[in-house]
Tab-separated table of N, CA, C and O in Angstrom:
chain	number	residue	atom	x	y	z
P	197	MET	N	0.820	-1.178	0.000
P	197	MET	CA	0.000	0.000	0.000
P	197	MET	C	0.871	1.251	0.000
P	197	MET	O	0.525	2.241	-0.619
P	198	SER	N	2.009	1.247	0.684
P	198	SER	CA	2.844	2.444	0.752
P	198	SER	C	3.368	2.837	-0.626
P	198	SER	O	3.545	4.027	-0.900
P	199	GLU	N	3.592	1.860	-1.491
P	199	GLU	CA	4.022	2.175	-2.860
P	199	GLU	C	2.944	2.978	-3.579
P	199	GLU	O	3.236	3.953	-4.281
P	200	ARG	N	1.720	2.571	-3.406
P	200	ARG	CA	0.607	3.288	-4.037
P	200	ARG	C	0.525	4.717	-3.514
P	200	ARG	O	0.303	5.666	-4.277
P	201	VAL	N	0.696	4.863	-2.219
P	201	VAL	CA	0.629	6.186	-1.604
P	201	VAL	C	1.730	7.068	-2.178
P	201	VAL	O	1.480	8.217	-2.570
P	202	GLU	N	2.931	6.545	-2.235
P	202	GLU	CA	4.050	7.332	-2.767
P	202	GLU	C	3.821	7.690	-4.237
P	202	GLU	O	4.109	8.799	-4.671
P	203	ARG	N	3.293	6.754	-5.007
P	203	ARG	CA	3.015	7.008	-6.412
P	203	ARG	C	1.976	8.106	-6.556
P	203	ARG	O	2.095	9.003	-7.396
P	204	LEU	N	0.939	8.058	-5.714
P	204	LEU	CA	-0.092	9.094	-5.760
P	204	LEU	C	0.481	10.464	-5.386
P	204	LEU	O	0.110	11.484	-5.967
P	205	LYS	N	1.374	10.484	-4.422
P	205	LYS	CA	1.969	11.752	-4.001
P	205	LYS	C	2.803	12.374	-5.118
P	205	LYS	O	2.901	13.601	-5.215
P	206	ARG	N	3.396	11.557	-5.967
P	206	ARG	CA	4.230	12.063	-7.063
P	206	ARG	C	3.412	12.616	-8.226
P	206	ARG	O	3.935	13.341	-9.065
P	207	LEU	N	2.168	12.258	-8.297
P	207	LEU	CA	1.333	12.746	-9.388
P	207	LEU	C	0.938	14.189	-9.103
P	207	LEU	O	0.093	14.464	-8.258
P	208	ALA	N	1.545	15.100	-9.815
P	208	ALA	CA	1.356	16.528	-9.537
P	208	ALA	C	0.003	17.039	-10.004
P	208	ALA	O	-0.505	18.010	-9.460
P	209	TYR	N	-0.592	16.439	-11.006
P	209	TYR	CA	-1.823	16.987	-11.568
P	209	TYR	C	-3.059	16.622	-10.765
P	209	TYR	O	-4.142	17.132	-11.027
P	210	ILE	N	-2.968	15.761	-9.767
P	210	ILE	CA	-4.130	15.429	-8.932
P	210	ILE	C	-4.160	16.420	-7.771
P	210	ILE	O	-3.175	16.556	-7.046
P	211	PRO	N	-5.274	17.100	-7.603
P	211	PRO	CA	-5.376	18.074	-6.510
P	211	PRO	C	-5.169	17.397	-5.144
P	211	PRO	O	-5.498	16.226	-4.962
P	212	GLN	N	-4.623	18.158	-4.232
P	212	GLN	CA	-4.305	17.641	-2.896
P	212	GLN	C	-5.549	17.072	-2.200
P	212	GLN	O	-5.473	16.068	-1.503
P	213	LYS	N	-6.688	17.705	-2.422
P	213	LYS	CA	-7.940	17.259	-1.801
P	213	LYS	C	-8.291	15.839	-2.244
P	213	LYS	O	-8.660	14.991	-1.438
P	214	GLU	N	-8.153	15.577	-3.544
P	214	GLU	CA	-8.450	14.247	-4.066
P	214	GLU	C	-7.438	13.217	-3.576
P	214	GLU	O	-7.777	12.073	-3.305
P	215	ILE	N	-6.180	13.635	-3.463
P	215	ILE	CA	-5.165	12.707	-2.944
P	215	ILE	C	-5.507	12.327	-1.512
P	215	ILE	O	-5.424	11.170	-1.131
P	216	GLY	N	-5.917	13.313	-0.734
P	216	GLY	CA	-6.318	13.031	0.651
P	216	GLY	C	-7.477	12.054	0.703
P	216	GLY	O	-7.485	11.117	1.503
P	217	TRP	N	-8.451	12.268	-0.170
P	217	TRP	CA	-9.615	11.370	-0.212
P	217	TRP	C	-9.187	9.958	-0.620
P	217	TRP	O	-9.625	8.971	-0.022
P	218	LEU	N	-8.328	9.879	-1.639
P	218	LEU	CA	-7.840	8.566	-2.080
P	218	LEU	C	-7.070	7.862	-0.970
P	218	LEU	O	-7.222	6.651	-0.767
P	219	LEU	N	-6.264	8.612	-0.250
P	219	LEU	CA	-5.517	8.017	0.866
P	219	LEU	C	-6.460	7.513	1.951
P	219	LEU	O	-6.272	6.422	2.497
P	220	GLU	N	-7.483	8.299	2.254
P	220	GLU	CA	-8.480	7.872	3.243
P	220	GLU	C	-9.171	6.591	2.793
P	220	GLU	O	-9.390	5.674	3.588
P	221	GLN	N	-9.512	6.529	1.501
P	221	GLN	CA	-10.174	5.344	0.968
P	221	GLN	C	-9.254	4.120	1.036
P	221	GLN	O	-9.696	3.007	1.350
P	222	ALA	N	-7.973	4.345	0.741
P	222	ALA	CA	-7.008	3.246	0.802
P	222	ALA	C	-6.857	2.752	2.237
P	222	ALA	O	-6.820	1.541	2.493
P	223	GLU	N	-6.792	3.666	3.196
P	223	GLU	CA	-6.694	3.288	4.604
P	223	GLU	C	-7.954	2.560	5.054
P	223	GLU	O	-7.887	1.557	5.777
P	224	LEU	N	-9.099	3.058	4.619
P	224	LEU	CA	-10.362	2.415	4.956
P	224	LEU	C	-10.414	0.999	4.388
P	224	LEU	O	-10.808	0.049	5.082
P	225	ALA	N	-9.995	0.850	3.140
P	225	ALA	CA	-9.995	-0.480	2.510
P	225	ALA	C	-9.054	-1.414	3.255
P	225	ALA	O	-9.366	-2.597	3.450
P	226	ASP	N	-7.916	-0.890	3.699
P	226	ASP	CA	-6.956	-1.710	4.439
P	226	ASP	C	-7.544	-2.148	5.781
P	226	ASP	O	-7.412	-3.305	6.187
P	227	LYS	N	-8.237	-1.233	6.452
P	227	LYS	CA	-8.887	-1.569	7.724
P	227	LYS	C	-9.989	-2.612	7.500
P	227	LYS	O	-10.137	-3.557	8.284
P	228	GLN	N	-10.761	-2.435	6.444
P	228	GLN	CA	-11.833	-3.390	6.138
P	228	GLN	C	-11.262	-4.770	5.836
P	228	GLN	O	-11.802	-5.785	6.272
P	229	ARG	N	-10.155	-4.807	5.110
P	229	ARG	CA	-9.513	-6.082	4.808
P	229	ARG	C	-9.067	-6.769	6.094
P	229	ARG	O	-9.277	-7.966	6.287
P	230	ALA	N	-8.486	-5.997	7.010
P	230	ALA	CA	-8.041	-6.552	8.288
P	230	ALA	C	-9.230	-7.094	9.084
P	230	ALA	O	-9.151	-8.171	9.685
P	231	ILE	N	-10.341	-6.355	9.065
P	231	ILE	CA	-11.549	-6.802	9.772
P	231	ILE	C	-12.084	-8.085	9.149
P	231	ILE	O	-12.445	-9.036	9.851
P	232	ILE	N	-12.120	-8.138	7.832
P	232	ILE	CA	-12.601	-9.332	7.133
P	232	ILE	C	-11.720	-10.531	7.456
P	232	ILE	O	-12.209	-11.631	7.725
P	233	GLU	N	-10.413	-10.320	7.463
P	233	GLU	CA	-9.490	-11.415	7.790
P	233	GLU	C	-9.707	-11.906	9.219
P	233	GLU	O	-9.692	-13.108	9.481
P	234	GLU	N	-9.923	-10.976	10.141
P	234	GLU	CA	-10.169	-11.366	11.537
P	234	GLU	C	-11.486	-12.124	11.658
P	234	GLU	O	-11.565	-13.126	12.363
P	235	HIS	N	-12.510	-11.660	10.967
P	235	HIS	CA	-13.788	-12.375	10.990
P	235	HIS	C	-13.634	-13.780	10.412
P	235	HIS	O	-14.206	-14.740	10.940
P	236	GLN	N	-12.857	-13.908	9.341
P	236	GLN	CA	-12.630	-15.224	8.743
P	236	GLN	C	-11.897	-16.131	9.731
P	236	GLN	O	-12.226	-17.304	9.882
P	237	ARG	N	-10.910	-15.563	10.419
P	237	ARG	CA	-10.165	-16.342	11.410
P	237	ARG	C	-11.099	-16.812	12.534
P	237	ARG	O	-11.079	-17.980	12.930
P	238	GLN	N	-11.944	-15.908	13.005
P	238	GLN	CA	-12.891	-16.273	14.062
P	238	GLN	C	-13.897	-17.309	13.574
P	238	GLN	O	-14.282	-18.219	14.321
P	239	GLN	N	-14.318	-17.189	12.315
P	239	GLN	CA	-15.245	-18.167	11.749
P	239	GLN	C	-14.571	-19.539	11.660
P	239	GLN	O	-15.188	-20.555	11.972
P	240	ASP	N	-13.319	-19.566	11.240
P	240	ASP	CA	-12.589	-20.831	11.171
P	240	ASP	C	-12.478	-21.475	12.552
P	240	ASP	O	-12.654	-22.685	12.698
P	241	ILE	N	-12.216	-20.658	13.560
P	241	ILE	CA	-12.137	-21.174	14.932
P	241	ILE	C	-13.478	-21.748	15.351
P	241	ILE	O	-13.556	-22.846	15.918
P	242	ALA	N	-14.563	-21.029	15.054
P	242	ALA	CA	-15.909	-21.493	15.428
P	242	ALA	C	-16.242	-22.805	14.731
P	242	ALA	O	-16.813	-23.723	15.337
P	243	VAL	N	-15.884	-22.915	13.461
P	243	VAL	CA	-16.148	-24.150	12.712
P	243	VAL	C	-15.375	-25.305	13.329
P	243	VAL	O	-15.914	-26.404	13.523
P	244	ASN	N	-14.111	-25.068	13.664
P	244	ASN	CA	-13.306	-26.126	14.281
P	244	ASN	C	-13.869	-26.538	15.631
P	244	ASN	O	-13.922	-27.731	15.961
P	245	GLN	N	-14.311	-25.559	16.425
P	245	GLN	CA	-14.912	-25.871	17.721
P	245	GLN	C	-16.204	-26.664	17.534
P	245	GLN	O	-16.475	-27.618	18.268
P	246	PHE	N	-17.005	-26.288	16.547
P	246	PHE	CA	-18.251	-27.000	16.273
P	246	PHE	C	-17.968	-28.452	15.897
P	246	PHE	O	-18.624	-29.369	16.394
P	247	ARG	N	-16.975	-28.652	15.035
P	247	ARG	CA	-16.619	-30.018	14.642
P	247	ARG	C	-16.137	-30.832	15.834
P	247	ARG	O	-16.460	-32.010	15.977
P	248	GLN	N	-15.350	-30.202	16.711
P	248	GLN	CA	-14.861	-30.890	17.903
P	248	GLN	C	-16.018	-31.288	18.806
P	248	GLN	O	-16.059	-32.395	19.333
P	249	VAL	N	-16.976	-30.378	18.955
P	249	VAL	CA	-18.147	-30.677	19.785
P	249	VAL	C	-18.951	-31.823	19.171
P	249	VAL	O	-19.423	-32.713	19.888
P	250	GLN	N	-19.098	-31.819	17.854
P	250	GLN	CA	-19.803	-32.928	17.194
P	250	GLN	C	-19.106	-34.257	17.476
P	250	GLN	O	-19.768	-35.257	17.778
P	251	GLN	N	-17.785	-34.274	17.381
P	251	GLN	CA	-17.033	-35.494	17.661
P	251	GLN	C	-17.222	-35.924	19.111
P	251	GLN	O	-17.416	-37.108	19.398
P	252	ASP	N	-17.189	-34.957	20.026
P	252	ASP	CA	-17.384	-35.269	21.443
P	252	ASP	C	-18.772	-35.841	21.685
P	252	ASP	O	-18.928	-36.801	22.450
P	253	ILE	N	-19.777	-35.279	21.037
P	253	ILE	CA	-21.147	-35.780	21.199
P	253	ILE	C	-21.251	-37.211	20.695
P	253	ILE	O	-21.845	-38.065	21.353
P	254	ARG	N	-20.652	-37.479	19.521
P	254	ARG	CA	-20.687	-38.855	19.000
P	254	ARG	C	-19.978	-39.819	19.950
P	254	ARG	O	-20.466	-40.908	20.228
P	255	ARG	N	-18.825	-39.389	20.459
P	255	ARG	CA	-18.066	-40.247	21.376
P	255	ARG	C	-18.864	-40.486	22.652
P	255	ARG	O	-18.992	-41.629	23.112
P	256	LEU	N	-19.428	-39.422	23.216
P	256	LEU	CA	-20.191	-39.564	24.453
P	256	LEU	C	-21.462	-40.384	24.243
P	256	LEU	O	-21.865	-41.146	25.128
P	257	SER	N	-22.084	-40.240	23.074
P	257	SER	CA	-23.276	-41.044	22.775
P	257	SER	C	-22.907	-42.519	22.731
P	257	SER	O	-23.641	-43.369	23.251
P	258	GLY	N	-21.778	-42.823	22.114
P	258	GLY	CA	-21.306	-44.209	22.060
P	258	GLY	C	-21.009	-44.744	23.445
P	258	GLY	O	-21.385	-45.879	23.791
P	259	GLU	N	-20.356	-43.936	24.273
P	259	GLU	CA	-20.056	-44.360	25.648
P	259	GLU	C	-21.341	-44.563	26.428
P	259	GLU	O	-21.471	-45.535	27.170
P	260	SER	N	-22.285	-43.666	26.245
P	260	SER	CA	-23.568	-43.771	26.943
P	260	SER	C	-24.274	-45.073	26.561
P	260	SER	O	-24.823	-45.762	27.418
P	261	SER	N	-24.215	-45.384	25.278
P	261	SER	CA	-24.832	-46.630	24.802
P	261	SER	C	-24.170	-47.843	25.448
P	261	SER	O	-24.850	-48.769	25.894
P	262	ARG	N	-22.849	-47.826	25.492
P	262	ARG	CA	-22.119	-48.954	26.098
P	262	ARG	C	-22.447	-49.085	27.583
P	262	ARG	O	-22.671	-50.182	28.090
P	263	TYR	N	-22.490	-47.947	28.292
P	263	TYR	CA	-22.806	-47.994	29.717
P	263	TYR	C	-24.236	-48.483	29.947
P	263	TYR	O	-24.508	-49.230	30.874
P	264	LYS	N	-25.147	-48.046	29.081
P	264	LYS	CA	-26.542	-48.473	29.207
P	264	LYS	C	-26.654	-49.985	29.023
P	264	LYS	O	-27.329	-50.668	29.801
P	265	LYS	N	-25.974	-50.514	28.012
P	265	LYS	CA	-25.999	-51.962	27.784
P	265	LYS	C	-25.383	-52.715	28.950
P	265	LYS	O	-25.896	-53.745	29.388
P	266	ALA	N	-24.274	-52.204	29.464
P	266	ALA	CA	-23.615	-52.850	30.606
P	266	ALA	C	-24.526	-52.826	31.825
P	266	ALA	O	-24.644	-53.829	32.547
P	267	LEU	N	-25.196	-51.702	32.058
P	267	LEU	CA	-26.109	-51.591	33.193
P	267	LEU	C	-27.287	-52.554	33.037
P	267	LEU	O	-27.702	-53.196	34.009
P	268	GLN	N	-27.808	-52.656	31.816
P	268	GLN	CA	-28.901	-53.608	31.581
P	268	GLN	C	-28.448	-55.035	31.879
P	268	GLN	O	-29.201	-55.822	32.450
P	269	GLN	N	-27.215	-55.374	31.526
P	269	GLN	CA	-26.693	-56.716	31.797
P	269	GLN	C	-26.536	-56.941	33.300
P	269	GLN	O	-26.870	-58.002	33.810
P	270	VAL	N	-26.072	-55.926	34.016
P	270	VAL	CA	-25.937	-56.030	35.476
P	270	VAL	C	-27.310	-56.241	36.099
P	270	VAL	O	-27.474	-57.080	36.995
P	271	ILE	N	-28.317	-55.525	35.628
P	271	ILE	CA	-29.677	-55.674	36.163
P	271	ILE	C	-30.189	-57.086	35.904
P	271	ILE	O	-30.765	-57.718	36.804
P	272	LYS	N	-29.979	-57.603	34.698
P	272	LYS	CA	-30.410	-58.976	34.388
P	272	LYS	C	-29.716	-59.966	35.318
P	272	LYS	O	-30.353	-60.899	35.842
P	273	ASN	N	-28.414	-59.791	35.525
P	273	ASN	CA	-27.675	-60.688	36.413
P	273	ASN	C	-28.201	-60.608	37.840
P	273	ASN	O	-28.340	-61.644	38.519
P	274	LEU	N	-28.497	-59.399	38.306
P	274	LEU	CA	-29.046	-59.238	39.655
P	274	LEU	C	-30.426	-59.880	39.776
P	274	LEU	O	-30.736	-60.532	40.781
P	275	GLN	N	-31.248	-59.709	38.737
P	275	GLN	CA	-32.580	-60.324	38.757
P	275	GLN	C	-32.453	-61.848	38.808
P	275	GLN	O	-33.181	-62.512	39.545
P	276	PHE	N	-31.531	-62.385	38.036
P	276	PHE	CA	-31.307	-63.830	38.037
P	276	PHE	C	-30.849	-64.286	39.423
P	276	PHE	O	-31.329	-65.288	39.964
P	277	THR	N	-29.912	-63.544	40.021
P	277	THR	CA	-29.398	-63.898	41.344
P	277	THR	C	-30.502	-63.816	42.382
P	277	THR	O	-30.611	-64.690	43.256
P	278	ILE	N	-31.343	-62.806	42.292
P	278	ILE	CA	-32.460	-62.660	43.240
P	278	ILE	C	-33.424	-63.837	43.094
P	278	ILE	O	-33.878	-64.424	44.085
P	279	ARG	N	-33.764	-64.187	41.844
P	279	ARG	CA	-34.669	-65.324	41.627
P	279	ARG	C	-34.063	-66.612	42.167
P	279	ARG	O	-34.754	-67.428	42.800
P	280	ALA	N	-32.774	-66.788	41.932
P	280	ALA	CA	-32.107	-68.010	42.431
P	280	ALA	C	-32.147	-68.021	43.960
P	280	ALA	O	-32.413	-69.074	44.571
P	281	ALA	N	-31.911	-66.892	44.586
P	281	ALA	CA	-31.949	-66.823	46.067
P	281	ALA	C	-33.362	-67.079	46.569
P	281	ALA	O	-33.556	-67.768	47.571
P	282	GLU	N	-34.362	-66.516	45.880
P	282	GLU	CA	-35.750	-66.759	46.283
P	282	GLU	C	-36.096	-68.241	46.166
P	282	GLU	O	-36.749	-68.809	47.058
P	283	ASN	N	-35.657	-68.871	45.076
P	283	ASN	CA	-35.926	-70.295	44.895
P	283	ASN	C	-35.255	-71.110	45.984
P	283	ASN	O	-35.834	-72.087	46.484
P	284	GLU	N	-34.042	-70.729	46.374
P	284	GLU	CA	-33.338	-71.432	47.439
P	284	GLU	C	-34.077	-71.298	48.749
P	284	GLU	O	-34.248	-72.265	49.501
P	285	LEU	N	-34.543	-70.098	49.039
P	285	LEU	CA	-35.268	-69.854	50.284
P	285	LEU	C	-36.585	-70.636	50.289
P	285	LEU	O	-36.978	-71.182	51.334
P	286	GLU	N	-37.275	-70.701	49.156
P	286	GLU	CA	-38.525	-71.441	49.076
P	286	GLU	C	-38.259	-72.926	49.291
P	286	GLU	O	-39.021	-73.615	49.935
P	287	GLY	N	-37.145	-73.411	48.726
P	287	GLY	CA	-36.783	-74.818	48.889
P	287	GLY	C	-36.461	-75.153	50.345
P	287	GLY	O	-36.760	-76.237	50.818
P	288	GLU	N	-35.850	-74.232	51.072
P	288	GLU	CA	-35.513	-74.457	52.469
P	288	GLU	C	-36.761	-74.410	53.349
P	288	GLU	O	-36.847	-75.102	54.347
P	289	ASN	N	-37.731	-73.589	52.942
P	289	ASN	CA	-38.955	-73.442	53.747
P	289	ASN	C	-39.942	-74.572	53.498
P	289	ASN	O	-40.869	-74.764	54.251
P	290	SER	N	-39.765	-75.365	52.462
P	290	SER	CA	-40.716	-76.419	52.179
P	290	SER	C	-40.434	-77.667	52.933
P	290	SER	O	-39.490	-78.043	53.442
């Protein structure tokens, strides 16, 4: 950008007022570019965070499923053990 500014300053036939306006526009465009780049960077970060959260949800859902199945198996085993104990007690009482 500084090359453009220097080139504009060397052009004698452009009135000083217009050069000032052009410089302001160039500075504004540079600021806008910086803002756009920062927004893009923040958007990239948000996308990466979203993807990470999606992966975490899938992983946690899988773990939840495994724990649920394991808990169901423990309950079945406990029910079987309780029935066996009840049958033993009934056999002793007869």
